[in-house]
Short mmCIF file of C-alpha atoms in Angstrom, two decimals:
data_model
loop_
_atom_site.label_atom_id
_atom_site.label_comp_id
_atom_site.label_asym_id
_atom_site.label_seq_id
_atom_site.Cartn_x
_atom_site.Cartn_y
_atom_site.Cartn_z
CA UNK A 1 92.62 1.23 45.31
CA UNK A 2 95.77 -0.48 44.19
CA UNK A 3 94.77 -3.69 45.16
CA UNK A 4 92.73 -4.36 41.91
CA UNK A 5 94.52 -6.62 39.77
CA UNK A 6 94.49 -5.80 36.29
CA UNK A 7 96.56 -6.31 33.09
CA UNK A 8 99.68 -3.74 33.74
CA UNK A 9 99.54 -2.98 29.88
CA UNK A 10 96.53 -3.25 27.83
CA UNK A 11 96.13 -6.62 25.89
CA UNK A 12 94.35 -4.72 23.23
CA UNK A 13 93.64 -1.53 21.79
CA UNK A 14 90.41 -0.48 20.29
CA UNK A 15 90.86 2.44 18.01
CA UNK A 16 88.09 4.22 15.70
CA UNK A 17 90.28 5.84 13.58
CA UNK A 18 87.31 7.07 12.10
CA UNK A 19 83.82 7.63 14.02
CA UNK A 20 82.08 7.32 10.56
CA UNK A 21 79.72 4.38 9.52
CA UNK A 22 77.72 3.73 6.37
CA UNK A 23 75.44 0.88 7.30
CA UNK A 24 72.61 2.88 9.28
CA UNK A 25 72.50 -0.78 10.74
CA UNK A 26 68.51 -0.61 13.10
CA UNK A 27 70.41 -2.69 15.67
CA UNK A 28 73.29 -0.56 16.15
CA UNK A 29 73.35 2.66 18.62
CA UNK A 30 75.50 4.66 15.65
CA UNK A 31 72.35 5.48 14.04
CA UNK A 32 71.25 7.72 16.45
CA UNK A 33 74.04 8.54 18.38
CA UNK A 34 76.24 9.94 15.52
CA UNK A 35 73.70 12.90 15.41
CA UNK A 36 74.67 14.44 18.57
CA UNK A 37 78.84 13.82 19.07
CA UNK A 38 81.73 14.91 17.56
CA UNK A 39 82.52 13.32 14.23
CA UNK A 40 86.28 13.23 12.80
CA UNK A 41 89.44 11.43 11.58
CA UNK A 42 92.65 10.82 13.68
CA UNK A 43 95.48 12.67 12.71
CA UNK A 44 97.74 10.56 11.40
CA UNK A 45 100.68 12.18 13.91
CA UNK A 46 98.37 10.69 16.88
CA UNK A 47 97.70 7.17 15.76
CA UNK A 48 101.58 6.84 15.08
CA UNK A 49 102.00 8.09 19.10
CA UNK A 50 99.43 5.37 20.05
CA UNK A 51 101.56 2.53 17.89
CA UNK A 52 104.73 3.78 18.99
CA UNK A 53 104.19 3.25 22.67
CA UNK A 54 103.45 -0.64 22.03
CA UNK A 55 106.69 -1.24 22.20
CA UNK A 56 106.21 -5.65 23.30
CA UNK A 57 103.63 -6.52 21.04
CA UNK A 58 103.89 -9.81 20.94
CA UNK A 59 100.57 -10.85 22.17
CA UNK A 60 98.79 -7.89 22.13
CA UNK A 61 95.43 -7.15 19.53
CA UNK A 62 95.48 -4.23 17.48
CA UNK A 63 91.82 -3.45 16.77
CA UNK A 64 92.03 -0.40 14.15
CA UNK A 65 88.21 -0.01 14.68
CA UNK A 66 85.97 1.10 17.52
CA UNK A 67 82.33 1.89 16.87
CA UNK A 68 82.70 2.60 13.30
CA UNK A 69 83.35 1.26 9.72
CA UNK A 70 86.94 1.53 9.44
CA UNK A 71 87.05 1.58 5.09
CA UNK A 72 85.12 5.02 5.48
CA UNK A 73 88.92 6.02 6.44
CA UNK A 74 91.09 7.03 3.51
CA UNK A 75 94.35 6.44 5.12
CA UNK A 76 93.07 3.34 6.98
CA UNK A 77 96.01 1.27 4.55
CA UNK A 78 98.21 3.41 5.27
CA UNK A 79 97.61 2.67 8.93
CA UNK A 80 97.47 -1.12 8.93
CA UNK A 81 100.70 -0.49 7.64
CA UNK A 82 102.21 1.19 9.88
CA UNK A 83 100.85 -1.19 12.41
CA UNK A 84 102.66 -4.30 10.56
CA UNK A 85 105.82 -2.41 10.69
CA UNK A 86 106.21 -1.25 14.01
CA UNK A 87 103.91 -3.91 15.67
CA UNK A 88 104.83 -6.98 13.54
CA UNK A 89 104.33 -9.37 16.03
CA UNK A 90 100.89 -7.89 17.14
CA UNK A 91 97.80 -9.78 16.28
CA UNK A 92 95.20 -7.28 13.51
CA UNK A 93 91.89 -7.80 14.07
CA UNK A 94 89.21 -5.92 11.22
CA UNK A 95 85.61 -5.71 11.46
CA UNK A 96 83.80 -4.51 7.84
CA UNK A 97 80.10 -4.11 6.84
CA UNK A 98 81.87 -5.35 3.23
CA UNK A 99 80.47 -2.62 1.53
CA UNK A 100 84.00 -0.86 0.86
CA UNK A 101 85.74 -3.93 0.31
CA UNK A 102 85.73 -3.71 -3.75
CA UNK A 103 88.88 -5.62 -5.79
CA UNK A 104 90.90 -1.97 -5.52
CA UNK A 105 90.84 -2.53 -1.75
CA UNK A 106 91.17 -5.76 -1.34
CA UNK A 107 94.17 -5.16 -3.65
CA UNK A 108 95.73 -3.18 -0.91
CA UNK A 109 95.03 -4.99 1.74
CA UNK A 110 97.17 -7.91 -0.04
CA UNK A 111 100.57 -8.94 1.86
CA UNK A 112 99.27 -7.23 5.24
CA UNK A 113 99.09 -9.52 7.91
CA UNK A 114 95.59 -9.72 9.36
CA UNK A 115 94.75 -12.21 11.99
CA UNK A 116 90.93 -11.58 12.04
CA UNK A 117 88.53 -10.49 9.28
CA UNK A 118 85.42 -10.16 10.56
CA UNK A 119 82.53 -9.79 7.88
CA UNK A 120 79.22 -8.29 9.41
CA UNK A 121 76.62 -9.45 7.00
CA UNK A 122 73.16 -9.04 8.66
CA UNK A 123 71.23 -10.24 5.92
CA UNK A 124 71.81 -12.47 3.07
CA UNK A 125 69.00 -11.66 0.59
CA UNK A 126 68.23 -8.47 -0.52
CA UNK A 127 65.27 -7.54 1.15
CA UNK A 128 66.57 -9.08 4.44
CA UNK A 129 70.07 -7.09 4.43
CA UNK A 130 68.30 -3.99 3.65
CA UNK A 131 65.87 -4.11 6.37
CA UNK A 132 68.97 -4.52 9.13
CA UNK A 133 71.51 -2.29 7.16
CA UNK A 134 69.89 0.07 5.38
CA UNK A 135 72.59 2.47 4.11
CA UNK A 136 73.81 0.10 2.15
CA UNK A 137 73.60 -1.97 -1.08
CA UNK A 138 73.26 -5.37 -1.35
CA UNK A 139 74.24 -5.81 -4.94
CA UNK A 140 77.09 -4.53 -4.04
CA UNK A 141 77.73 -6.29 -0.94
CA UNK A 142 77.02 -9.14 -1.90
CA UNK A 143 79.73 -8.60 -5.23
CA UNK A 144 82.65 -8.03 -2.69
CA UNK A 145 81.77 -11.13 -0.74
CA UNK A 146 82.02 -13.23 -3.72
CA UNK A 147 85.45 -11.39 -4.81
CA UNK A 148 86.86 -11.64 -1.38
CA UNK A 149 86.12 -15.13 -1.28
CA UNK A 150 87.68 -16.42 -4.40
CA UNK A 151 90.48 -13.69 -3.56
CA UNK A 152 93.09 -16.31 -2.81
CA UNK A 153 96.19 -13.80 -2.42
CA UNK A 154 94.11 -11.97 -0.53
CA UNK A 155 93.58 -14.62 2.02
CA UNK A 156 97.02 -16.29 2.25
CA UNK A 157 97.43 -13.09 4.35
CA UNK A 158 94.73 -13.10 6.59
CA UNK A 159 94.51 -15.97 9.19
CA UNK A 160 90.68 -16.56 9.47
CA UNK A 161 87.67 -14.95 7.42
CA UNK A 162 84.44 -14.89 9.57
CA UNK A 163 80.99 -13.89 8.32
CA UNK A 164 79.16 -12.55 11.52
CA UNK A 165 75.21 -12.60 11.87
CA UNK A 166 73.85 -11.00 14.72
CA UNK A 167 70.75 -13.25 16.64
CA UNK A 168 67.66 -10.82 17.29
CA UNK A 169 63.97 -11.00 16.56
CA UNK A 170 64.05 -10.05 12.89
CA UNK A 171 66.87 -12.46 11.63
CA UNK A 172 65.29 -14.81 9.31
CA UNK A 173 66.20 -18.75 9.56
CA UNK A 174 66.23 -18.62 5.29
CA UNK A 175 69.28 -15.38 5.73
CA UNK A 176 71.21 -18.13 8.62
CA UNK A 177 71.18 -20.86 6.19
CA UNK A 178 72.24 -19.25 3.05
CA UNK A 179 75.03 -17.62 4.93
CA UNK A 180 76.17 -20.61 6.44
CA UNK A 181 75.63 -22.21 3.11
CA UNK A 182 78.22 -19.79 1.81
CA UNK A 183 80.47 -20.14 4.36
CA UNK A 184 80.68 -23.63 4.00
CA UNK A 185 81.71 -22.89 0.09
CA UNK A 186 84.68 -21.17 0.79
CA UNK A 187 85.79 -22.21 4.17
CA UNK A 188 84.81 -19.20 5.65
CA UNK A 189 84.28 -19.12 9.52
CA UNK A 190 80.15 -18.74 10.39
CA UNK A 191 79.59 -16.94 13.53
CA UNK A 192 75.84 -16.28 14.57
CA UNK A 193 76.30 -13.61 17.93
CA UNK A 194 73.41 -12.83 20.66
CA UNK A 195 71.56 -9.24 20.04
CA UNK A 196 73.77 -6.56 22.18
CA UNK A 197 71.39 -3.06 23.31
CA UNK A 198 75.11 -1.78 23.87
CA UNK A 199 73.36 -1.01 27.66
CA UNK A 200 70.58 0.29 26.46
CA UNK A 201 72.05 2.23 23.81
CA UNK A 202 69.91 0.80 20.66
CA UNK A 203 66.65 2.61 20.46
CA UNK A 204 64.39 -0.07 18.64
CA UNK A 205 65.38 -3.23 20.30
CA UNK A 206 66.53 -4.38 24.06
CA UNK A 207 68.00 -7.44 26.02
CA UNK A 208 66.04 -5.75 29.16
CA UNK A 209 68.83 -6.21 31.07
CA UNK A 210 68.94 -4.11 34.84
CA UNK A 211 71.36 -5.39 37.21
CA UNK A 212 71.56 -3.69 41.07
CA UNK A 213 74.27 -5.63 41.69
CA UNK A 214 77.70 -5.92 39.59
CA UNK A 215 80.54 -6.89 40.08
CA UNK A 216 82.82 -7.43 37.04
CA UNK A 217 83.15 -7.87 33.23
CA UNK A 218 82.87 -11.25 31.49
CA UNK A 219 85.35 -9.61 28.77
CA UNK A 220 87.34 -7.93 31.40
CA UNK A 221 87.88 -4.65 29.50
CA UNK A 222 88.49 -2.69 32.11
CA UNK A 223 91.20 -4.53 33.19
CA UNK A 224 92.85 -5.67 29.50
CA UNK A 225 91.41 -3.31 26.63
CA UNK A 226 91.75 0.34 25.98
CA UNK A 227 89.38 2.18 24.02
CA UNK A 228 90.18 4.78 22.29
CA UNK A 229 88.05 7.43 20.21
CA UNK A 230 89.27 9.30 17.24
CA UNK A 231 90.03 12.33 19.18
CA UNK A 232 92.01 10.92 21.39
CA UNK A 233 90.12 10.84 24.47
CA UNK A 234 90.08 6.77 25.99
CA UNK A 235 86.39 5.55 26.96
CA UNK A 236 85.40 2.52 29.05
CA UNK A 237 84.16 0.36 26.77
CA UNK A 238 82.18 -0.39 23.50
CA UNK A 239 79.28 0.01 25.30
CA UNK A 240 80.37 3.54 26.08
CA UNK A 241 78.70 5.08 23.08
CA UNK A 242 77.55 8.51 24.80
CA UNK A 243 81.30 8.88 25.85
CA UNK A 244 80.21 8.75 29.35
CA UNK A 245 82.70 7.82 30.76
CA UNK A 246 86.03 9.51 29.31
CA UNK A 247 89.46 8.21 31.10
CA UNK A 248 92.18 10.44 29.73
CA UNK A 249 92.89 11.95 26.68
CA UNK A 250 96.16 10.56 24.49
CA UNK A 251 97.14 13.48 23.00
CA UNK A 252 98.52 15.00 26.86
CA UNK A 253 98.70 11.68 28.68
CA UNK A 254 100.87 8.14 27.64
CA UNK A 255 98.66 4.84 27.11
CA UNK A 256 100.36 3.77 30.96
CA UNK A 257 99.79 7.34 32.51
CA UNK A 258 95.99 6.85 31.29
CA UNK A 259 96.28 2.67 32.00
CA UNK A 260 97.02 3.33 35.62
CA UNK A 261 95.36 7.05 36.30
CA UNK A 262 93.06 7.63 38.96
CA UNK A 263 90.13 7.60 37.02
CA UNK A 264 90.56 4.44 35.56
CA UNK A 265 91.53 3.01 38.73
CA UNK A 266 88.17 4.25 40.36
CA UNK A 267 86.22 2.90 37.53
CA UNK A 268 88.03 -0.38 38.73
CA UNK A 269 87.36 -0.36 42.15
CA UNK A 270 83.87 0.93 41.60
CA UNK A 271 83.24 -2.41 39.45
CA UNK A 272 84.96 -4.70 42.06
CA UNK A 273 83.54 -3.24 44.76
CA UNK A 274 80.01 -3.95 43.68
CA UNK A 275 79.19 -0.06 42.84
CA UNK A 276 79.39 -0.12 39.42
CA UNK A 277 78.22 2.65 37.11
CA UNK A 278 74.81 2.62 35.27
CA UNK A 279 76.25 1.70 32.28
CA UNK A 280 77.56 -1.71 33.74
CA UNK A 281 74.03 -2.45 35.04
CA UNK A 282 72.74 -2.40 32.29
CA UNK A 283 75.22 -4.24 30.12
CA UNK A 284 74.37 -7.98 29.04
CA UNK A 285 78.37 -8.78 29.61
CA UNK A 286 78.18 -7.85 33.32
CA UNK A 287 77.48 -9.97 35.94
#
């Protein structure tokens, strides 16, 4: 079992400090699966524990989101925060549905160092963006785009702005071109991604992927990411929606106690040694 090489501290760390989402999005698993798990906020005691044990971040992604939209957290600035000042050299990576991202926020988010923005806009007319993301408004979406990118304080601080699409049957070629359209404006990255099921997690749409036979990751997250819930408990992956798969809990164990624990070692082997679990076979990022 020890012969499986992997990263001997995570390169990044997924955490939902939050599990709460707004955008009811009919391609995401949250939808659904929100209904039947726990729902809560981390204590602010436990994400400080998480931080503090990055102690050579230089390198490492901080990814204060997992599964969730991370605004919906009231002392999100307050973590980012704390994240710039004990993790300065650590790379912040943010994923928004935009919807909470009015001038007060944006406001606070000025003078933190963000590496990543990462705007997920499924729609770009009205009617398009409410068919994907339901929960939310587009008037009012669309207002905090605009804001955020004329907000040039704002973006001295953040190294690149991305507006991310998602490719599956109901995206519309008119919603890709006035996005990119947009984009182009304000020099804002364009990113159209394939359709994830999150294996098999989304009810209404599939990438009818089955695999007997797998082998590894193409993301290698078991062997460079931790995921992290807001509990405390450490899943296997995004994909890991149904917390299958739990790996250790934080608030006993230390992120290297849990890093090199036998069940994550298992989980490993299991995936090198070509008897990987069910969620893995039927993950589009497995091969």
């Amino acid at each position: 079992m020890n012969n499986i090489k992997y990263n001997p501290f995570p390169l990044a760390f997924e955490i939902q400090t939050a599990s709460y989402c707004n955008a009811k999005c009919m391609i995401c698993p949250h939808r659904e699966v929100s209904k039947n798990l726990p729902n809560g906020i981390m204590e602010m005691d436990l994400f400080k524990k998480i931080i503090d044990q990055i102690d050579n971040p230089w390198g490492v992604k901080i990814i204060p989101y997992f599964n969730n939209e991370p605004f919906l957290d009231s002392l999100f600035i307050d973590r980012l925060n704390y994240i710039a000042e004990k993790c300065p050299e650590a790379e912040i990576e943010i994923s928004s549905n935009v919807s909470l991202l009015n001038a007060k926020m944006q406001k606070k988010l000025i003078g933190i160092d963000i590496r990543d923005l990462r705007l997920s806009v499924f729609g770009f007319t009205k009617e398009s963006h409410h068919s994907v993301m339901p929960g939310l408004d587009w008037n009012i979406v669309e207002k905090n785009l605009w804001l955020l990118a004329e907000n040039k304080e704002l973006r001295q601080s953040i190294g690149q702005v991305s507006i991310v699409m998602i490719d599956y049957s109901g995206i519309k070629k008119e919603d890709i071109e006035l996005a990119k359209s947009f984009c182009k404006k304000h020099f804002i990255k364009f990113e159209l991604w394939g359709f994830f099921d999150r294996g098999k997690n989304v009810k209404d749409y599939s990438n009818d992927v089955y695999r007997d036979s797998v082998v590894g990751c193409e993301q290698r997250r078991q062997q460079e990411r931790m995921h992290i819930i807001f509990d405390g408990r450490v899943v296997l992956c995004c994909m890991d929606w149904k917390l299958e798969y739990v790996l250790g809990n934080l608030n006993q164990q230390s992120i290297k106690e849990v890093w090199d624990s036998n069940e994550y070692q298992k989980i490993r082997k299991d995936i090198h040694d070509n008897n990987a679990l069910e969620l893995c076979k039927k993950c589009k990022l497995s091969y």
